[in-house]
């Protein structure tokens, strides 16, 4: 589902990631958690693709599998036409320079025994970038870019606030001047007042360095502010992809409509009609047949339980997987 006719920076084709469930004395595999099940999308250079959905829908697993932080069960990921999963040795090391991640928890992602300057510069050392003085200069520059000072490089993670630690995580991701960054819920652990600062910082850095983002989040207001396009996931599947304006103006999938109805309206006189979903999210260990959303869908038909809908383009650049829409 490319955004334009030009070749995307990132192409994800039928990405699959199943986690084994082991039981018994011999720890034999008794089942599989279908965390990501045949997910496809693309991201253009310089674009921000928002990936949204409920907790446990597989968003973070998609991001980590793309970067090979966890191994894929199936599918392909292409970065500038190069097969990420087939790369090894020096080729994989070069790819890692161009593909970085900002983790959700800014505290656990930093080594508490290491000054933050060393954490930021660790990638430079691994990739043998410049002399020691040149690496220090890059670290200081990255700290300034994210709104911190040079002397902060000598401090440890516990000496910073949550917002400052996330800025350090951003500086670390930027140090190698990557082309693509997975932002794994980078503001969900921060106060609301700090969230806007970090989001604006990410947008400024994107404009300055020409970055491409996969922005993973469950806060739809944040996603609307930063994304160019949005992909909606439910129980390991992508159910809708559209431009930000189109998705927020005209959500077509019943699950997307339910998510949109939960966004708070900043006006006490306005009332938005809520779509209340029945039941609980099914287990990815044993997902429903047919459309995975049908047990909770307010407009489900008998056919929805029998056959899974394919993701189809229903209008220019607007893709939906729903029998009702078809």
CSV table of C-alpha atoms in Angstrom, one decimal, residues 153-293:
chain,number,residue,atom,x,y,z
A,153,UNK,CA,26.8,14.1,29.4
A,154,UNK,CA,28.6,13.3,32.7
A,155,UNK,CA,25.4,12.6,34.7
A,156,UNK,CA,23.6,9.3,35.2
A,157,UNK,CA,20.1,8.5,34.2
A,158,UNK,CA,18.7,8.7,37.8
A,159,UNK,CA,19.6,12.4,37.9
A,160,UNK,CA,17.1,13.3,35.2
A,161,UNK,CA,13.4,13.7,35.0
A,162,UNK,CA,11.3,11.4,32.8
A,163,UNK,CA,11.1,14.0,30.0
A,164,UNK,CA,14.8,14.6,30.1
A,165,UNK,CA,15.5,10.9,29.9
A,166,UNK,CA,13.3,10.6,26.9
A,167,UNK,CA,15.3,13.4,25.3
A,168,UNK,CA,18.4,11.5,26.0
A,169,UNK,CA,16.9,8.4,24.3
A,170,UNK,CA,16.1,10.6,21.2
A,171,UNK,CA,19.7,11.9,21.2
A,172,UNK,CA,21.0,8.3,21.3
A,173,UNK,CA,18.8,7.4,18.4
A,174,UNK,CA,20.0,10.4,16.4
A,175,UNK,CA,23.7,10.0,17.1
A,176,UNK,CA,24.4,7.8,14.0
A,177,UNK,CA,22.3,10.1,11.8
A,178,UNK,CA,19.8,7.4,10.8
A,179,UNK,CA,17.2,7.6,8.0
A,180,UNK,CA,14.4,5.7,9.8
A,181,UNK,CA,13.4,5.7,13.5
A,182,UNK,CA,10.8,3.5,15.2
A,183,UNK,CA,9.2,5.7,17.9
A,184,UNK,CA,7.7,3.1,20.3
A,185,UNK,CA,5.2,5.0,22.3
A,186,UNK,CA,7.8,7.7,23.1
A,187,UNK,CA,5.5,9.9,25.1
A,188,UNK,CA,3.1,7.5,26.8
A,189,UNK,CA,5.2,7.4,30.1
A,190,UNK,CA,5.4,11.2,30.2
A,191,UNK,CA,3.2,13.9,31.8
A,192,UNK,CA,0.8,15.6,29.3
A,193,UNK,CA,2.6,18.9,29.5
A,194,UNK,CA,5.9,17.2,28.6
A,195,UNK,CA,4.3,15.1,25.8
A,196,UNK,CA,3.7,18.1,23.6
A,197,UNK,CA,7.3,19.3,24.1
A,198,UNK,CA,8.7,15.9,23.0
A,199,UNK,CA,6.3,15.7,20.1
A,200,UNK,CA,7.3,19.1,18.8
A,201,UNK,CA,10.9,18.2,19.3
A,202,UNK,CA,10.5,15.1,17.1
A,203,UNK,CA,8.8,17.1,14.4
A,204,UNK,CA,11.6,19.7,14.5
A,205,UNK,CA,14.3,17.0,14.3
A,206,UNK,CA,12.4,15.3,11.4
A,207,UNK,CA,12.4,18.6,9.4
A,208,UNK,CA,16.1,19.3,10.2
A,209,UNK,CA,17.5,15.8,9.5
A,210,UNK,CA,15.0,14.5,7.0
A,211,UNK,CA,13.9,11.6,9.2
A,212,UNK,CA,11.3,9.0,8.5
A,213,UNK,CA,9.2,7.8,11.5
A,214,UNK,CA,7.1,4.8,12.4
A,215,UNK,CA,5.2,6.3,15.3
A,216,UNK,CA,3.6,3.7,17.5
A,217,UNK,CA,1.0,4.9,20.0
A,218,UNK,CA,-2.4,4.4,21.5
A,219,UNK,CA,-3.2,8.1,22.0
A,220,UNK,CA,-5.1,9.1,18.9
A,221,UNK,CA,-4.7,12.8,19.7
A,222,UNK,CA,-0.9,12.5,19.7
A,223,UNK,CA,-1.0,10.5,16.5
A,224,UNK,CA,-3.2,13.1,14.8
A,225,UNK,CA,-0.7,15.8,15.7
A,226,UNK,CA,2.5,14.1,14.3
A,227,UNK,CA,1.4,11.6,11.6
A,228,UNK,CA,1.0,12.0,7.8
A,229,UNK,CA,-0.7,8.7,7.5
A,230,UNK,CA,-2.2,6.3,10.1
A,231,UNK,CA,-2.5,2.5,10.2
A,232,UNK,CA,-5.0,1.0,12.6
A,233,UNK,CA,-4.2,-2.5,14.1
A,234,UNK,CA,-6.5,-4.9,15.8
A,235,UNK,CA,-5.4,-8.3,17.2
A,236,UNK,CA,-2.3,-8.6,15.0
A,237,UNK,CA,-4.0,-7.3,11.8
A,238,UNK,CA,-4.0,-4.0,10.0
A,239,UNK,CA,-7.7,-3.1,9.5
A,240,UNK,CA,-7.4,0.4,8.0
A,241,UNK,CA,-4.8,2.7,6.5
A,242,UNK,CA,-5.4,6.3,5.3
A,243,UNK,CA,-4.0,9.8,5.4
A,244,UNK,CA,-4.4,11.5,8.7
A,245,UNK,CA,-7.0,14.0,7.4
A,246,UNK,CA,-9.0,11.2,5.7
A,247,UNK,CA,-9.0,8.8,8.6
A,248,UNK,CA,-10.0,11.4,11.2
A,249,UNK,CA,-12.7,12.9,8.9
A,250,UNK,CA,-14.1,9.6,7.5
A,251,UNK,CA,-13.1,6.4,9.5
A,252,UNK,CA,-14.7,3.5,7.7
A,253,UNK,CA,-13.8,0.4,9.7
A,254,UNK,CA,-16.1,-0.1,12.8
A,255,UNK,CA,-13.1,-0.5,15.1
A,256,UNK,CA,-11.6,2.7,13.9
A,257,UNK,CA,-15.0,4.5,14.4
A,258,UNK,CA,-15.1,3.2,18.0
A,259,UNK,CA,-11.5,4.5,18.6
A,260,UNK,CA,-12.4,7.9,17.2
A,261,UNK,CA,-15.5,8.2,19.3
A,262,UNK,CA,-13.4,7.9,22.4
A,263,UNK,CA,-11.2,10.9,21.6
A,264,UNK,CA,-12.1,13.7,24.2
A,265,UNK,CA,-13.7,16.8,22.7
A,266,UNK,CA,-12.2,20.0,24.2
A,267,UNK,CA,-15.5,21.7,24.5
A,268,UNK,CA,-18.0,21.0,27.4
A,269,UNK,CA,-20.9,22.0,25.1
A,270,UNK,CA,-20.2,19.4,22.5
A,271,UNK,CA,-21.1,15.8,22.8
A,272,UNK,CA,-19.7,13.0,20.7
A,273,UNK,CA,-21.7,9.9,20.3
A,274,UNK,CA,-19.7,7.1,21.8
A,275,UNK,CA,-19.4,3.7,20.2
A,276,UNK,CA,-19.3,1.2,23.1
A,277,UNK,CA,-17.8,-2.2,22.1
A,278,UNK,CA,-19.2,-5.3,23.6
A,279,UNK,CA,-17.1,-8.0,25.2
A,280,UNK,CA,-13.4,-8.2,25.7
A,281,UNK,CA,-10.5,-8.4,23.2
A,282,UNK,CA,-10.1,-12.1,22.1
A,283,UNK,CA,-6.8,-13.8,22.9
A,284,UNK,CA,-4.2,-13.8,20.2
A,285,UNK,CA,-3.5,-17.4,21.3
A,286,UNK,CA,-6.8,-18.4,19.8
A,287,UNK,CA,-8.1,-15.6,17.6
A,288,UNK,CA,-11.7,-15.7,16.1
A,289,UNK,CA,-12.3,-17.1,12.7
A,290,UNK,CA,-13.1,-14.8,9.8
A,291,UNK,CA,-12.8,-11.1,10.7
A,292,UNK,CA,-11.0,-10.9,14.1
A,293,UNK,CA,-13.2,-8.0,15.1
